Amino acid sequence: MIKCFEPIVDDNARLLILGSMPGKESLRQQQYYAYKRNQFWKILFEVFQEDLTDNYTKKKELLYRHHIGLWDVLKSCEREGSLDSNIRNEQVNDFKGFFSNYPSIKYVVFNGSKAISSFKKHVGFELLSNFEYYQLPSTSPANTKPYEEKIRQWKLIRDLIERS
């Protein structure tokens, strides 16, 4: 059984990015999106036109500076390797409690299809209908969509933050 990390979030967060479950390298390093081939951090830094860094503290500071929270849909699961398609026996995080603790969040953005499908299955959009939900292409190397296309779509988060 593997477990997710604590969320990276503060009281100023207006947007929450949800993944499914950290991969093997992220679990090993105890850092979100630690696998070098995952484009998550590269995309975020480019979207906000800031210089990419390997420093995890500075990566988290980017999130705080732009009022973004980061967490995973799944609290725990079983999985061989890092592929979302291998996830079994999933347990979901407590989103009702989470959102009551962070009432300034208006937007929920899913990093890929597994995150949104697990959220829809276990939480649903009716219970938490006062949010705007968006699915963006997965930043995983398993998603072969061109990088430029991912950037174009991920710019949505900057637009949402600027609008809020």
PDB file of C-alpha atoms in Angstrom:
ATOM      1  CA  MET A   1       0.000   0.000   0.000  1.00  0.00           C
ATOM      2  CA  ILE A   2       1.373   3.411  -0.941  1.00  0.00           C
ATOM      3  CA  LYS A   3       0.187   6.721   0.473  1.00  0.00           C
ATOM      4  CA  CYS A   4       0.058  10.243  -0.891  1.00  0.00           C
ATOM      5  CA  PHE A   5       1.894  13.234   0.520  1.00  0.00           C
ATOM      6  CA  GLU A   6       0.445  16.008   2.598  1.00  0.00           C
ATOM      7  CA  PRO A   7      -0.924  18.798   0.428  1.00  0.00           C
ATOM      8  CA  ILE A   8       1.158  21.844  -0.412  1.00  0.00           C
ATOM      9  CA  VAL A   9      -1.356  24.582   0.332  1.00  0.00           C
ATOM     10  CA  ASP A  10      -1.921  27.682   2.411  1.00  0.00           C
ATOM     11  CA  ASP A  11      -4.844  29.950   3.239  1.00  0.00           C
ATOM     12  CA  ASN A  12      -4.216  32.079   0.128  1.00  0.00           C
ATOM     13  CA  ALA A  13      -4.686  29.238  -2.372  1.00  0.00           C
ATOM     14  CA  ARG A  14      -7.276  29.963  -5.047  1.00  0.00           C
ATOM     15  CA  LEU A  15      -6.547  27.017  -7.321  1.00  0.00           C
ATOM     16  CA  LEU A  16      -5.867  23.367  -6.493  1.00  0.00           C
ATOM     17  CA  ILE A  17      -3.980  21.053  -8.849  1.00  0.00           C
ATOM     18  CA  LEU A  18      -4.780  17.386  -8.280  1.00  0.00           C
ATOM     19  CA  GLY A  19      -2.726  14.454  -9.465  1.00  0.00           C
ATOM     20  CA  SER A  20      -3.610  10.824  -8.895  1.00  0.00           C
ATOM     21  CA  MET A  21      -0.786   9.357  -6.735  1.00  0.00           C
ATOM     22  CA  PRO A  22       2.973  10.045  -6.605  1.00  0.00           C
ATOM     23  CA  GLY A  23       5.127   7.755  -8.737  1.00  0.00           C
ATOM     24  CA  LYS A  24       7.995   5.589  -7.495  1.00  0.00           C
ATOM     25  CA  GLU A  25      10.684   8.275  -7.788  1.00  0.00           C
ATOM     26  CA  SER A  26       8.512  10.889  -6.096  1.00  0.00           C
ATOM     27  CA  LEU A  27       7.791   8.462  -3.257  1.00  0.00           C
ATOM     28  CA  ARG A  28      11.500   7.665  -2.955  1.00  0.00           C
ATOM     29  CA  GLN A  29      12.454  11.362  -2.778  1.00  0.00           C
ATOM     30  CA  GLN A  30       9.300  12.395  -0.847  1.00  0.00           C
ATOM     31  CA  GLN A  31       8.683  15.203  -3.347  1.00  0.00           C
ATOM     32  CA  TYR A  32       5.823  15.865  -5.727  1.00  0.00           C
ATOM     33  CA  TYR A  33       6.782  15.216  -9.359  1.00  0.00           C
ATOM     34  CA  ALA A  34      10.388  14.246  -8.586  1.00  0.00           C
ATOM     35  CA  TYR A  35      10.818  12.057 -11.677  1.00  0.00           C
ATOM     36  CA  LYS A  36      12.999  14.117 -14.038  1.00  0.00           C
ATOM     37  CA  ARG A  37      11.029  13.134 -17.135  1.00  0.00           C
ATOM     38  CA  ASN A  38       7.741  14.350 -15.670  1.00  0.00           C
ATOM     39  CA  GLN A  39       7.212  17.842 -17.069  1.00  0.00           C
ATOM     40  CA  PHE A  40       5.077  19.225 -14.220  1.00  0.00           C
ATOM     41  CA  TRP A  41       7.606  21.662 -12.731  1.00  0.00           C
ATOM     42  CA  LYS A  42       9.065  22.622 -16.104  1.00  0.00           C
ATOM     43  CA  ILE A  43       5.570  23.471 -17.365  1.00  0.00           C
ATOM     44  CA  LEU A  44       4.604  25.457 -14.253  1.00  0.00           C
ATOM     45  CA  PHE A  45       7.768  27.531 -14.287  1.00  0.00           C
ATOM     46  CA  GLU A  46       7.319  28.243 -17.992  1.00  0.00           C
ATOM     47  CA  VAL A  47       3.629  29.122 -17.582  1.00  0.00           C
ATOM     48  CA  PHE A  48       4.569  31.715 -14.949  1.00  0.00           C
ATOM     49  CA  GLN A  49       7.671  32.813 -16.891  1.00  0.00           C
ATOM     50  CA  GLU A  50      10.083  32.031 -14.096  1.00  0.00           C
ATOM     51  CA  ASP A  51      13.448  30.273 -14.193  1.00  0.00           C
ATOM     52  CA  LEU A  52      13.234  26.541 -13.521  1.00  0.00           C
ATOM     53  CA  THR A  53      15.067  25.270 -10.457  1.00  0.00           C
ATOM     54  CA  ASP A  54      15.842  21.847  -8.994  1.00  0.00           C
ATOM     55  CA  ASN A  55      15.423  23.237  -5.469  1.00  0.00           C
ATOM     56  CA  TYR A  56      12.237  21.703  -4.050  1.00  0.00           C
ATOM     57  CA  THR A  57      11.717  24.523  -1.545  1.00  0.00           C
ATOM     58  CA  LYS A  58      11.777  27.043  -4.417  1.00  0.00           C
ATOM     59  CA  LYS A  59       9.344  24.883  -6.371  1.00  0.00           C
ATOM     60  CA  LYS A  60       6.921  24.981  -3.454  1.00  0.00           C
ATOM     61  CA  GLU A  61       7.450  28.747  -3.161  1.00  0.00           C
ATOM     62  CA  LEU A  62       6.321  29.091  -6.803  1.00  0.00           C
ATOM     63  CA  LEU A  63       3.036  27.453  -5.829  1.00  0.00           C
ATOM     64  CA  TYR A  64       2.522  29.693  -2.800  1.00  0.00           C
ATOM     65  CA  ARG A  65       3.469  32.839  -4.747  1.00  0.00           C
ATOM     66  CA  HIS A  66       0.823  32.087  -7.361  1.00  0.00           C
ATOM     67  CA  HIS A  67      -1.867  30.952  -4.888  1.00  0.00           C
ATOM     68  CA  ILE A  68      -1.803  27.325  -6.033  1.00  0.00           C
ATOM     69  CA  GLY A  69      -2.341  24.251  -3.899  1.00  0.00           C
ATOM     70  CA  LEU A  70      -1.084  20.799  -4.873  1.00  0.00           C
ATOM     71  CA  TRP A  71      -2.372  17.425  -3.734  1.00  0.00           C
ATOM     72  CA  ASP A  72      -3.511  14.039  -4.991  1.00  0.00           C
ATOM     73  CA  VAL A  73      -6.973  12.603  -5.360  1.00  0.00           C
ATOM     74  CA  LEU A  74      -5.951   9.293  -3.840  1.00  0.00           C
ATOM     75  CA  LYS A  75      -5.037   8.922  -0.191  1.00  0.00           C
ATOM     76  CA  SER A  76      -3.668   5.413  -0.741  1.00  0.00           C
ATOM     77  CA  CYS A  77      -3.630   2.579  -3.256  1.00  0.00           C
ATOM     78  CA  GLU A  78      -1.725  -0.431  -4.468  1.00  0.00           C
ATOM     79  CA  ARG A  79       0.350  -0.040  -7.607  1.00  0.00           C
ATOM     80  CA  GLU A  80       3.179  -1.841  -9.375  1.00  0.00           C
ATOM     81  CA  GLY A  81       5.539   0.728 -10.879  1.00  0.00           C
ATOM     82  CA  SER A  82       4.393   4.282 -11.536  1.00  0.00           C
ATOM     83  CA  LEU A  83       1.690   3.988 -14.184  1.00  0.00           C
ATOM     84  CA  ASP A  84      -1.797   5.169 -13.238  1.00  0.00           C
ATOM     85  CA  SER A  85      -3.231   2.244 -15.166  1.00  0.00           C
ATOM     86  CA  ASN A  86      -1.715  -0.084 -12.532  1.00  0.00           C
ATOM     87  CA  ILE A  87      -3.542   1.535  -9.604  1.00  0.00           C
ATOM     88  CA  ARG A  88      -5.725  -0.840  -7.576  1.00  0.00           C
ATOM     89  CA  ASN A  89      -7.693  -0.645  -4.298  1.00  0.00           C
ATOM     90  CA  GLU A  90      -7.780   3.125  -4.273  1.00  0.00           C
ATOM     91  CA  GLN A  91      -8.884   5.157  -1.258  1.00  0.00           C
ATOM     92  CA  VAL A  92      -9.714   8.814  -1.783  1.00  0.00           C
ATOM     93  CA  ASN A  93      -8.662  11.846   0.267  1.00  0.00           C
ATOM     94  CA  ASP A  94     -11.182  13.801   2.365  1.00  0.00           C
ATOM     95  CA  PHE A  95     -12.079  16.645   0.024  1.00  0.00           C
ATOM     96  CA  LYS A  96     -15.067  17.876   1.956  1.00  0.00           C
ATOM     97  CA  GLY A  97     -12.831  18.487   4.963  1.00  0.00           C
ATOM     98  CA  PHE A  98     -10.030  19.872   2.816  1.00  0.00           C
ATOM     99  CA  PHE A  99     -12.197  22.435   1.058  1.00  0.00           C
ATOM    100  CA  SER A 100     -13.800  23.530   4.324  1.00  0.00           C
ATOM    101  CA  ASN A 101     -10.269  24.261   5.594  1.00  0.00           C
ATOM    102  CA  TYR A 102      -9.335  26.215   2.431  1.00  0.00           C
ATOM    103  CA  PRO A 103     -12.443  28.193   1.448  1.00  0.00           C
ATOM    104  CA  SER A 104     -10.556  30.558  -0.869  1.00  0.00           C
ATOM    105  CA  ILE A 105     -10.089  27.788  -3.483  1.00  0.00           C
ATOM    106  CA  LYS A 106     -12.332  28.383  -6.487  1.00  0.00           C
ATOM    107  CA  TYR A 107     -10.731  26.240  -9.179  1.00  0.00           C
ATOM    108  CA  VAL A 108      -9.782  22.572  -9.275  1.00  0.00           C
ATOM    109  CA  VAL A 109      -7.466  21.445 -12.049  1.00  0.00           C
ATOM    110  CA  PHE A 110      -6.766  17.771 -12.726  1.00  0.00           C
ATOM    111  CA  ASN A 111      -3.364  16.680 -13.992  1.00  0.00           C
ATOM    112  CA  GLY A 112      -4.479  13.950 -16.380  1.00  0.00           C
ATOM    113  CA  SER A 113      -7.370  11.552 -16.806  1.00  0.00           C
ATOM    114  CA  LYS A 114      -6.779   9.211 -13.835  1.00  0.00           C
ATOM    115  CA  ALA A 115      -7.033  12.091 -11.360  1.00  0.00           C
ATOM    116  CA  ILE A 116     -10.366  13.286 -12.739  1.00  0.00           C
ATOM    117  CA  SER A 117     -11.833   9.791 -13.149  1.00  0.00           C
ATOM    118  CA  SER A 118     -10.958   8.825  -9.555  1.00  0.00           C
ATOM    119  CA  PHE A 119     -12.374  12.116  -8.258  1.00  0.00           C
ATOM    120  CA  LYS A 120     -15.570  11.651 -10.247  1.00  0.00           C
ATOM    121  CA  LYS A 121     -15.938   8.039  -9.060  1.00  0.00           C
ATOM    122  CA  HIS A 122     -15.216   8.593  -5.346  1.00  0.00           C
ATOM    123  CA  VAL A 123     -16.135  12.231  -4.688  1.00  0.00           C
ATOM    124  CA  GLY A 124     -18.281  13.465  -7.536  1.00  0.00           C
ATOM    125  CA  PHE A 125     -18.884  16.974  -8.773  1.00  0.00           C
ATOM    126  CA  GLU A 126     -22.384  17.401  -7.292  1.00  0.00           C
ATOM    127  CA  LEU A 127     -21.260  17.420  -3.650  1.00  0.00           C
ATOM    128  CA  LEU A 128     -18.694  20.117  -4.350  1.00  0.00           C
ATOM    129  CA  SER A 129     -20.499  22.085  -7.024  1.00  0.00           C
ATOM    130  CA  ASN A 130     -19.262  25.551  -6.064  1.00  0.00           C
ATOM    131  CA  PHE A 131     -15.938  25.026  -7.870  1.00  0.00           C
ATOM    132  CA  GLU A 132     -14.913  25.262 -11.490  1.00  0.00           C
ATOM    133  CA  TYR A 133     -13.275  22.004 -12.619  1.00  0.00           C
ATOM    134  CA  TYR A 134     -10.788  21.593 -15.465  1.00  0.00           C
ATOM    135  CA  GLN A 135      -8.829  18.665 -16.834  1.00  0.00           C
ATOM    136  CA  LEU A 136      -5.416  19.365 -18.294  1.00  0.00           C
ATOM    137  CA  PRO A 137      -3.145  16.953 -20.156  1.00  0.00           C
ATOM    138  CA  SER A 138      -1.008  14.790 -17.932  1.00  0.00           C
ATOM    139  CA  THR A 139       2.549  16.019 -17.401  1.00  0.00           C
ATOM    140  CA  SER A 140       3.711  12.391 -17.216  1.00  0.00           C
ATOM    141  CA  PRO A 141       6.174  11.110 -19.825  1.00  0.00           C
ATOM    142  CA  ALA A 142       3.540   8.447 -20.585  1.00  0.00           C
ATOM    143  CA  ASN A 143       1.517  11.256 -22.222  1.00  0.00           C
ATOM    144  CA  THR A 144       3.161  11.740 -25.607  1.00  0.00           C
ATOM    145  CA  LYS A 145       1.299  14.945 -26.462  1.00  0.00           C
ATOM    146  CA  PRO A 146       3.852  17.531 -27.677  1.00  0.00           C
ATOM    147  CA  TYR A 147       5.324  19.733 -24.950  1.00  0.00           C
ATOM    148  CA  GLU A 148       4.233  22.932 -26.716  1.00  0.00           C
ATOM    149  CA  GLU A 149       0.626  21.714 -26.706  1.00  0.00           C
ATOM    150  CA  LYS A 150       0.822  20.908 -22.980  1.00  0.00           C
ATOM    151  CA  ILE A 151       2.169  24.411 -22.300  1.00  0.00           C
ATOM    152  CA  ARG A 152      -0.602  25.983 -24.344  1.00  0.00           C
ATOM    153  CA  GLN A 153      -3.267  24.136 -22.348  1.00  0.00           C
ATOM    154  CA  TRP A 154      -1.595  24.552 -18.942  1.00  0.00           C
ATOM    155  CA  LYS A 155      -1.564  28.357 -19.393  1.00  0.00           C
ATOM    156  CA  LEU A 156      -5.172  28.060 -18.260  1.00  0.00           C
ATOM    157  CA  ILE A 157      -4.001  28.006 -14.641  1.00  0.00           C
ATOM    158  CA  ARG A 158      -2.304  31.394 -15.030  1.00  0.00           C
ATOM    159  CA  ASP A 159      -5.477  32.766 -16.619  1.00  0.00           C
ATOM    160  CA  LEU A 160      -7.631  31.407 -13.774  1.00  0.00           C
ATOM    161  CA  ILE A 161      -5.337  32.857 -11.097  1.00  0.00           C
ATOM    162  CA  GLU A 162      -5.314  36.242 -12.828  1.00  0.00           C
ATOM    163  CA  ARG A 163      -9.120  36.176 -13.054  1.00  0.00           C
ATOM    164  CA  SER A 164      -9.687  35.350  -9.374  1.00  0.00           C
TER     165      SER A 164
END
